[in-house]
Amino acid sequence: MPPRKPAKKTAARSSAGHGAGPAPRKTSQPAANPRTLGQWLEHALERYAAHNAALGQVADNAHDDALLLLLRLLGLPLDSDESVLDRVLTAAEAKRVLAALHRRVEQHVPTAYLIGEAWLGGHRFHVDERVIIPRSYFVELIPHLADLLPPSTPVRHAADICTGSGCLALLLAHQFKKAKVDATDLSPDALDVAAINVREHRLAARVALHRTDVFADVPSPEGGYDLIISNPPYEPSAHVDNQLPEFKAEPRMAHDGGPDGLVIIRKILAQALPRLAPHGVLLIEVGGIQKLINRTFAHLDPEWLDTEDGTNCVCLFRATSIASA
Ligand SMILES: C[S@@+](CC[C@H](N)C(=O)[O-])C[C@H]1O[C@@H](n2cnc3c(N)ncnc32)[C@H](O)[C@@H]1O
């Protein structure tokens, strides 16, 4: 899968709440023997360019990707101020940075896997090679989802289908403090990572993880779900075959939506729509296959939500439209 939403994926933006982050722009020539963090950053940028390091997983530009890598490798906060660039690395730190840069640029290992974390909506999530790196458009939509329901409707039951690291289920639980959230995934590996995140966010009382094909084995709550969201695999298989190495490092089943990209989306529509409350809504992130969705599911009256970068790739289906279909 190509980068989904580059404009939203800078280290600074994905760590929402930190504004522009450190974003130091003292661009100088890379030092032959880098000593300070700023010099290591320049060195990293040269190597990112020389090896065509792919971007779009944690940042849309090499500067933010490399800065995130360096800061977090050294255990420094994302909102460090510019003076951090003058920090001189110890010999042990320099060795660690060199090894990580080798893996990042020559072996094309994604930054998030090297530092073991990703940031979304101001929250930290554990990630490793068992899950796709969180970068969903839902991060900008979740704060506004209540506006899609009738006024004053409490969100009691929500679900996140294809949860991966659990990031969206947890953002839902943070947003809707009284909601119970069901999160599903078919991958036991992904669910193991999601369990780490549920524990770290202390939300085990409200976020339940289910191993199931889409939604099949999850009992519906009484009255149905107010909200169901999903960022499913939606890339046509042939696209997945041609991904850049950084994206191939992510689990294939997180990307591969079958021959036309719709295999999982069809199942979601079949299994989720009937589980909505009468006022409920289902939202699915679909990448670049909007036209195909409009054509294939015209009878379900898809609506498209605005996203900040104008891709508007999150589709909304209402319980009311299925009832009348
Ligand atoms: C694009 S990832 C999204 C992960 C997470 N929601 C996020 O936004 O970072 C899609 C997820 O769907 C899961 N998946 C693939 N096929 C599935 C199926 N048939 N049923 C449930 N989950 C599935 C994958 O394991 C992967 O974790």
Tab-separated table of C-alpha atoms and ligand atoms in Angstrom:
chain	number	residue	atom	x	y	z
A	1	MET	CA	0.000	0.000	0.000
A	2	PRO	CA	1.371	3.424	-0.841
A	3	PRO	CA	1.428	6.058	1.858
A	4	ARG	CA	-2.180	6.719	2.721
A	5	LYS	CA	-2.165	10.196	3.937
A	6	PRO	CA	1.257	11.737	3.766
A	7	ALA	CA	0.168	15.188	4.830
A	8	LYS	CA	-1.054	13.804	8.122
A	9	LYS	CA	1.874	11.635	8.904
A	10	THR	CA	4.692	13.863	9.967
A	11	ALA	CA	6.277	12.970	13.237
A	12	ALA	CA	5.165	16.279	14.611
A	13	ARG	CA	1.578	15.964	13.404
A	14	SER	CA	1.093	12.359	14.293
A	15	SER	CA	2.229	13.238	17.783
A	16	ALA	CA	-0.672	15.694	17.812
A	17	GLY	CA	-0.529	18.099	20.634
A	18	HIS	CA	3.121	18.869	20.105
A	19	GLY	CA	2.472	21.411	17.393
A	20	ALA	CA	5.377	21.585	15.025
A	21	GLY	CA	7.516	19.534	17.396
A	22	PRO	CA	11.200	20.241	17.421
A	23	ALA	CA	11.335	20.678	13.629
A	24	PRO	CA	14.824	22.101	13.748
A	25	ARG	CA	15.779	23.466	10.347
A	26	LYS	CA	19.376	24.480	10.856
A	27	THR	CA	20.399	22.836	7.620
A	28	SER	CA	24.122	22.633	7.331
A	29	GLN	CA	26.436	20.379	5.376
A	30	PRO	CA	26.643	16.911	6.873
A	31	ALA	CA	29.733	16.715	9.088
A	32	ALA	CA	32.298	14.108	8.106
A	33	ASN	CA	32.300	12.927	11.699
A	34	PRO	CA	28.926	13.832	13.162
A	35	ARG	CA	29.059	14.646	16.852
A	36	THR	CA	25.929	16.615	17.685
A	37	LEU	CA	22.355	15.499	17.156
A	38	GLY	CA	21.994	18.193	14.479
A	39	GLN	CA	24.983	16.806	12.613
A	40	TRP	CA	23.621	13.279	12.908
A	41	LEU	CA	20.337	14.525	11.501
A	42	GLU	CA	22.113	15.984	8.450
A	43	HIS	CA	24.050	12.747	8.053
A	44	ALA	CA	20.791	10.788	8.232
A	45	LEU	CA	19.128	13.013	5.622
A	46	GLU	CA	21.972	12.435	3.196
A	47	ARG	CA	21.635	8.687	3.628
A	48	TYR	CA	17.817	8.752	3.338
A	49	ALA	CA	18.226	10.496	-0.029
A	50	ALA	CA	21.029	8.251	-1.260
A	51	HIS	CA	19.023	5.109	-0.527
A	52	ASN	CA	15.553	6.392	-1.457
A	53	ALA	CA	14.108	5.667	1.963
A	54	ALA	CA	10.337	5.457	1.531
A	55	LEU	CA	8.200	7.866	3.540
A	56	GLY	CA	4.540	8.038	4.504
A	57	GLN	CA	4.384	5.728	7.502
A	58	VAL	CA	5.316	8.128	10.300
A	59	ALA	CA	6.091	11.257	8.300
A	60	ASP	CA	5.742	12.652	4.818
A	61	ASN	CA	9.287	14.027	4.728
A	62	ALA	CA	12.730	12.658	5.505
A	63	HIS	CA	13.499	15.367	8.053
A	64	ASP	CA	10.607	14.433	10.339
A	65	ASP	CA	11.111	10.699	9.849
A	66	ALA	CA	14.827	10.920	10.713
A	67	LEU	CA	14.249	13.316	13.584
A	68	LEU	CA	11.654	10.984	15.103
A	69	LEU	CA	14.086	8.093	14.732
A	70	LEU	CA	16.963	9.943	16.383
A	71	LEU	CA	14.971	11.493	19.207
A	72	ARG	CA	13.263	8.303	20.226
A	73	LEU	CA	16.378	6.127	19.839
A	74	LEU	CA	18.031	8.457	22.333
A	75	GLY	CA	14.999	8.456	24.620
A	76	LEU	CA	14.336	12.152	24.028
A	77	PRO	CA	10.806	13.617	23.955
A	78	LEU	CA	9.147	14.583	20.670
A	79	ASP	CA	8.586	18.126	21.894
A	80	SER	CA	12.273	18.762	22.645
A	81	ASP	CA	13.232	22.318	21.725
A	82	GLU	CA	15.786	23.273	19.131
A	83	SER	CA	18.674	23.254	21.606
A	84	VAL	CA	18.471	19.461	21.509
A	85	LEU	CA	20.313	19.661	18.170
A	86	ASP	CA	23.452	20.791	19.979
A	87	ARG	CA	23.497	17.734	22.208
A	88	VAL	CA	26.705	15.737	21.669
A	89	LEU	CA	26.116	12.013	21.419
A	90	THR	CA	28.172	9.610	23.528
A	91	ALA	CA	30.159	6.908	21.727
A	92	ALA	CA	27.541	4.313	22.707
A	93	GLU	CA	24.694	6.504	21.427
A	94	ALA	CA	26.528	7.128	18.145
A	95	LYS	CA	26.964	3.376	17.696
A	96	ARG	CA	23.248	2.832	18.317
A	97	VAL	CA	22.313	5.562	15.816
A	98	LEU	CA	24.652	4.153	13.158
A	99	ALA	CA	23.154	0.679	13.534
A	100	ALA	CA	19.593	2.035	13.336
A	101	LEU	CA	20.372	4.180	10.300
A	102	HIS	CA	21.810	1.151	8.552
A	103	ARG	CA	18.570	-0.728	9.168
A	104	ARG	CA	16.414	2.270	8.190
A	105	VAL	CA	18.072	3.265	4.920
A	106	GLU	CA	19.939	0.229	3.670
A	107	GLN	CA	17.546	-2.445	4.857
A	108	HIS	CA	14.444	-0.228	4.511
A	109	VAL	CA	13.077	-1.062	7.956
A	110	PRO	CA	10.323	1.418	8.875
A	111	THR	CA	11.182	3.927	11.586
A	112	ALA	CA	8.246	2.898	13.777
A	113	TYR	CA	9.542	-0.661	13.963
A	114	LEU	CA	13.009	0.567	14.910
A	115	ILE	CA	11.712	2.659	17.791
A	116	GLY	CA	8.823	0.329	18.707
A	117	GLU	CA	6.168	2.999	18.722
A	118	ALA	CA	3.918	5.283	16.694
A	119	TRP	CA	1.956	8.344	17.709
A	120	LEU	CA	-1.617	9.047	16.699
A	121	GLY	CA	-3.991	11.664	18.053
A	122	GLY	CA	-1.499	12.599	20.764
A	123	HIS	CA	-1.332	9.008	22.022
A	124	ARG	CA	1.565	6.596	21.934
A	125	PHE	CA	0.989	3.078	20.599
A	126	HIS	CA	3.343	0.132	20.802
A	127	VAL	CA	4.059	-1.206	17.322
A	128	ASP	CA	6.271	-3.885	15.865
A	129	GLU	CA	6.424	-5.990	12.704
A	130	ARG	CA	3.216	-7.823	13.671
A	131	VAL	CA	1.051	-4.810	12.812
A	132	ILE	CA	0.676	-2.080	10.241
A	133	ILE	CA	1.982	1.287	11.454
A	134	PRO	CA	-0.950	3.482	12.587
A	135	ARG	CA	-1.683	6.354	10.172
A	136	SER	CA	-5.410	6.384	9.629
A	137	TYR	CA	-7.579	9.328	8.592
A	138	PHE	CA	-9.830	8.405	11.488
A	139	VAL	CA	-7.483	10.301	13.778
A	140	GLU	CA	-8.961	13.543	12.452
A	141	LEU	CA	-12.544	12.254	12.245
A	142	ILE	CA	-13.015	10.571	15.623
A	143	PRO	CA	-13.295	13.860	17.563
A	144	HIS	CA	-16.271	14.795	15.335
A	145	LEU	CA	-18.109	11.480	15.034
A	146	ALA	CA	-20.797	12.430	17.549
A	147	ASP	CA	-21.939	15.077	15.039
A	148	LEU	CA	-23.043	12.254	12.729
A	149	LEU	CA	-25.589	10.995	15.258
A	150	PRO	CA	-28.880	12.615	16.246
A	151	PRO	CA	-28.283	15.432	18.775
A	152	SER	CA	-27.514	14.268	22.346
A	153	THR	CA	-27.263	10.597	21.362
A	154	PRO	CA	-24.813	8.979	23.768
A	155	VAL	CA	-22.306	6.591	22.210
A	156	ARG	CA	-22.716	3.447	24.292
A	157	HIS	CA	-21.541	0.814	21.857
A	158	ALA	CA	-18.868	1.247	19.222
A	159	ALA	CA	-16.769	-1.146	17.183
A	160	ASP	CA	-13.506	-1.014	15.264
A	161	ILE	CA	-13.274	-3.745	12.644
A	162	CYS	CA	-9.762	-4.722	11.483
A	163	THR	CA	-8.160	-3.141	14.516
A	164	GLY	CA	-4.474	-3.993	13.959
A	165	SER	CA	-2.558	-2.339	16.814
A	166	GLY	CA	-5.882	-1.368	18.398
A	167	CYS	CA	-5.105	2.305	17.817
A	168	LEU	CA	-8.539	3.315	16.497
A	169	ALA	CA	-10.488	1.288	19.058
A	170	LEU	CA	-8.472	3.019	21.771
A	171	LEU	CA	-8.985	6.463	20.247
A	172	LEU	CA	-12.729	5.706	20.192
A	173	ALA	CA	-12.620	4.730	23.860
A	174	HIS	CA	-10.684	7.895	24.730
A	175	GLN	CA	-13.192	10.009	22.812
A	176	PHE	CA	-16.368	8.348	24.124
A	177	LYS	CA	-15.693	7.863	27.805
A	178	LYS	CA	-18.778	5.746	28.498
A	179	ALA	CA	-18.645	3.572	25.401
A	180	LYS	CA	-17.818	-0.110	25.268
A	181	VAL	CA	-15.735	-0.799	22.196
A	182	ASP	CA	-15.454	-4.123	20.373
A	183	ALA	CA	-12.280	-4.447	18.304
A	184	THR	CA	-11.783	-7.281	15.826
A	185	ASP	CA	-8.938	-8.687	13.780
A	186	LEU	CA	-8.253	-12.014	12.113
A	187	SER	CA	-4.531	-11.902	12.863
A	188	PRO	CA	-3.510	-13.362	16.253
A	189	ASP	CA	-0.250	-11.393	15.955
A	190	ALA	CA	-2.102	-8.117	15.545
A	191	LEU	CA	-4.342	-8.952	18.489
A	192	ASP	CA	-1.283	-9.638	20.656
A	193	VAL	CA	-0.033	-6.124	19.867
A	194	ALA	CA	-3.499	-4.660	20.413
A	195	ALA	CA	-3.576	-6.360	23.825
A	196	ILE	CA	-0.331	-4.590	24.762
A	197	ASN	CA	-1.877	-1.260	23.794
A	198	VAL	CA	-5.162	-1.904	25.590
A	199	ARG	CA	-3.123	-2.654	28.709
A	200	GLU	CA	-0.866	0.377	28.309
A	201	HIS	CA	-3.877	2.656	27.818
A	202	ARG	CA	-5.595	1.044	30.851
A	203	LEU	CA	-8.774	0.486	28.872
A	204	ALA	CA	-9.310	-3.248	29.317
A	205	ALA	CA	-12.621	-2.601	31.081
A	206	ARG	CA	-14.087	-0.957	27.984
A	207	VAL	CA	-12.185	-2.289	24.959
A	208	ALA	CA	-12.745	-5.965	24.104
A	209	LEU	CA	-10.582	-7.711	21.502
A	210	HIS	CA	-12.084	-10.448	19.320
A	211	ARG	CA	-10.325	-12.763	16.915
A	212	THR	CA	-12.762	-13.196	14.058
A	213	ASP	CA	-13.182	-12.900	10.316
A	214	VAL	CA	-14.319	-9.272	10.063
A	215	PHE	CA	-17.207	-9.304	12.558
A	216	ALA	CA	-18.615	-12.803	12.240
A	217	ASP	CA	-18.350	-14.121	15.799
A	218	VAL	CA	-19.038	-10.942	17.738
A	219	PRO	CA	-22.434	-10.830	19.455
A	220	SER	CA	-24.325	-7.595	18.866
A	221	PRO	CA	-24.989	-5.418	21.903
A	222	GLU	CA	-28.591	-4.841	22.851
A	223	GLY	CA	-29.949	-2.016	20.729
A	224	GLY	CA	-27.087	-2.298	18.220
A	225	TYR	CA	-23.938	-0.252	17.695
A	226	ASP	CA	-24.065	3.524	17.589
A	227	LEU	CA	-20.811	3.669	15.649
A	228	ILE	CA	-18.802	1.153	13.689
A	229	ILE	CA	-15.545	2.197	12.064
A	230	SER	CA	-13.024	0.309	9.982
A	231	ASN	CA	-9.736	0.917	8.247
A	232	PRO	CA	-9.632	-2.415	6.417
A	233	PRO	CA	-7.212	-3.852	3.875
A	234	TYR	CA	-8.355	-2.253	0.615
A	235	GLU	CA	-5.438	-2.344	-1.804
A	236	PRO	CA	-5.959	-4.535	-4.866
A	237	SER	CA	-3.586	-7.509	-4.576
A	238	ALA	CA	-1.596	-6.503	-7.670
A	239	HIS	CA	-0.745	-3.163	-6.032
A	240	VAL	CA	0.427	-4.916	-2.908
A	241	ASP	CA	2.803	-7.034	-5.013
A	242	ASN	CA	4.540	-3.838	-6.119
A	243	GLN	CA	4.872	-2.002	-2.829
A	244	LEU	CA	8.075	-0.317	-1.728
A	245	PRO	CA	10.120	-2.351	0.765
A	246	GLU	CA	9.105	-0.275	3.802
A	247	PHE	CA	5.452	-1.074	3.070
A	248	LYS	CA	6.240	-4.710	2.308
A	249	ALA	CA	7.721	-4.864	5.812
A	250	GLU	CA	4.178	-4.478	7.146
A	251	PRO	CA	1.915	-7.552	7.328
A	252	ARG	CA	0.529	-8.266	3.882
A	253	MET	CA	-2.905	-9.027	5.273
A	254	ALA	CA	-3.115	-5.446	6.538
A	255	HIS	CA	-2.963	-4.197	2.935
A	256	ASP	CA	-4.372	-6.854	0.658
A	257	GLY	CA	-8.039	-6.321	-0.167
A	258	GLY	CA	-8.142	-9.108	-2.779
A	259	PRO	CA	-8.285	-8.811	-6.576
A	260	ASP	CA	-10.420	-5.642	-6.615
A	261	GLY	CA	-9.695	-4.352	-3.097
A	262	LEU	CA	-13.261	-5.019	-2.012
A	263	VAL	CA	-13.095	-8.494	-0.468
A	264	ILE	CA	-13.044	-7.338	3.159
A	265	ILE	CA	-15.207	-4.275	2.514
A	266	ARG	CA	-17.997	-6.477	1.127
A	267	LYS	CA	-17.871	-8.590	4.277
A	268	ILE	CA	-17.904	-5.500	6.473
A	269	LEU	CA	-21.001	-4.164	4.774
A	270	ALA	CA	-22.737	-7.532	5.024
A	271	GLN	CA	-21.850	-8.097	8.686
A	272	ALA	CA	-21.775	-4.620	10.156
A	273	LEU	CA	-24.746	-2.806	8.663
A	274	PRO	CA	-27.302	-5.175	10.222
A	275	ARG	CA	-25.676	-4.638	13.627
A	276	LEU	CA	-26.155	-0.885	13.684
A	277	ALA	CA	-28.673	0.782	15.968
A	278	PRO	CA	-31.466	2.476	13.949
A	279	HIS	CA	-29.598	5.797	14.227
A	280	GLY	CA	-26.167	4.161	13.803
A	281	VAL	CA	-23.461	4.845	11.244
A	282	LEU	CA	-20.732	2.744	9.677
A	283	LEU	CA	-17.576	4.448	8.418
A	284	ILE	CA	-14.961	2.765	6.248
A	285	GLU	CA	-11.623	4.183	5.103
A	286	VAL	CA	-11.089	3.091	1.519
A	287	GLY	CA	-7.982	4.793	0.099
A	288	GLY	CA	-8.122	5.401	-3.631
A	289	ILE	CA	-11.096	3.199	-4.523
A	290	GLN	CA	-13.867	5.757	-4.002
A	291	LYS	CA	-15.252	5.468	-7.526
A	292	LEU	CA	-15.411	1.706	-7.255
A	293	ILE	CA	-17.273	2.005	-3.939
A	294	ASN	CA	-19.744	4.479	-5.431
A	295	ARG	CA	-20.405	2.166	-8.365
A	296	THR	CA	-20.561	-1.085	-6.442
A	297	PHE	CA	-22.570	0.069	-3.436
A	298	ALA	CA	-24.711	2.814	-4.965
A	299	HIS	CA	-27.810	1.087	-3.516
A	300	LEU	CA	-26.451	1.770	-0.005
A	301	ASP	CA	-26.146	5.485	-0.661
A	302	PRO	CA	-22.495	6.046	0.369
A	303	GLU	CA	-21.581	9.506	1.658
A	304	TRP	CA	-18.019	10.867	1.820
A	305	LEU	CA	-16.513	12.693	4.777
A	306	ASP	CA	-14.177	15.623	4.236
A	307	THR	CA	-10.571	15.105	5.244
A	308	GLU	CA	-8.052	17.890	5.750
A	309	ASP	CA	-5.983	16.967	2.698
A	310	GLY	CA	-9.029	16.748	0.427
A	311	THR	CA	-8.747	13.055	-0.350
A	312	ASN	CA	-12.114	12.500	1.378
A	313	CYS	CA	-11.558	8.766	1.416
A	314	VAL	CA	-13.734	7.797	4.363
A	315	CYS	CA	-17.131	6.518	3.384
A	316	LEU	CA	-20.218	6.674	5.560
A	317	PHE	CA	-23.190	4.310	5.456
A	318	ARG	CA	-26.277	4.880	7.571
A	319	ALA	CA	-28.469	2.214	9.133
A	320	THR	CA	-31.388	4.068	7.591
A	321	SER	CA	-30.050	3.650	4.056
A	322	ILE	CA	-29.693	-0.090	4.379
A	323	ALA	CA	-33.208	-0.304	5.766
A	324	SER	CA	-34.512	1.390	2.642
A	325	ALA	CA	-32.223	-0.422	0.172
B	1	LIG	C1	-5.144	-1.493	7.220
B	1	LIG	S1	-4.938	-2.459	8.685
B	1	LIG	C2	-5.682	-1.357	9.865
B	1	LIG	C3	-5.200	-1.512	11.252
B	1	LIG	C4	-5.658	-0.403	12.207
B	1	LIG	N1	-7.095	-0.292	12.248
B	1	LIG	C5	-5.041	0.916	11.807
B	1	LIG	O1	-5.767	1.791	11.325
B	1	LIG	O2	-3.834	1.078	11.996
B	1	LIG	C6	-6.120	-3.737	8.420
B	1	LIG	C7	-6.201	-4.826	9.496
B	1	LIG	O3	-7.203	-5.755	9.054
B	1	LIG	C8	-6.842	-7.036	9.508
B	1	LIG	N2	-7.575	-8.022	8.715
B	1	LIG	C9	-7.288	-8.488	7.479
B	1	LIG	N3	-8.229	-9.366	7.089
B	1	LIG	C10	-9.143	-9.439	8.090
B	1	LIG	C11	-10.350	-10.177	8.272
B	1	LIG	N4	-10.818	-11.012	7.339
B	1	LIG	N5	-11.024	-10.006	9.419
B	1	LIG	C12	-10.570	-9.150	10.373
B	1	LIG	N6	-9.428	-8.436	10.263
B	1	LIG	C13	-8.728	-8.583	9.132
B	1	LIG	C14	-5.345	-7.075	9.348
B	1	LIG	O4	-4.775	-8.066	10.159
B	1	LIG	C15	-4.954	-5.642	9.759
B	1	LIG	O5	-4.634	-5.603	11.122
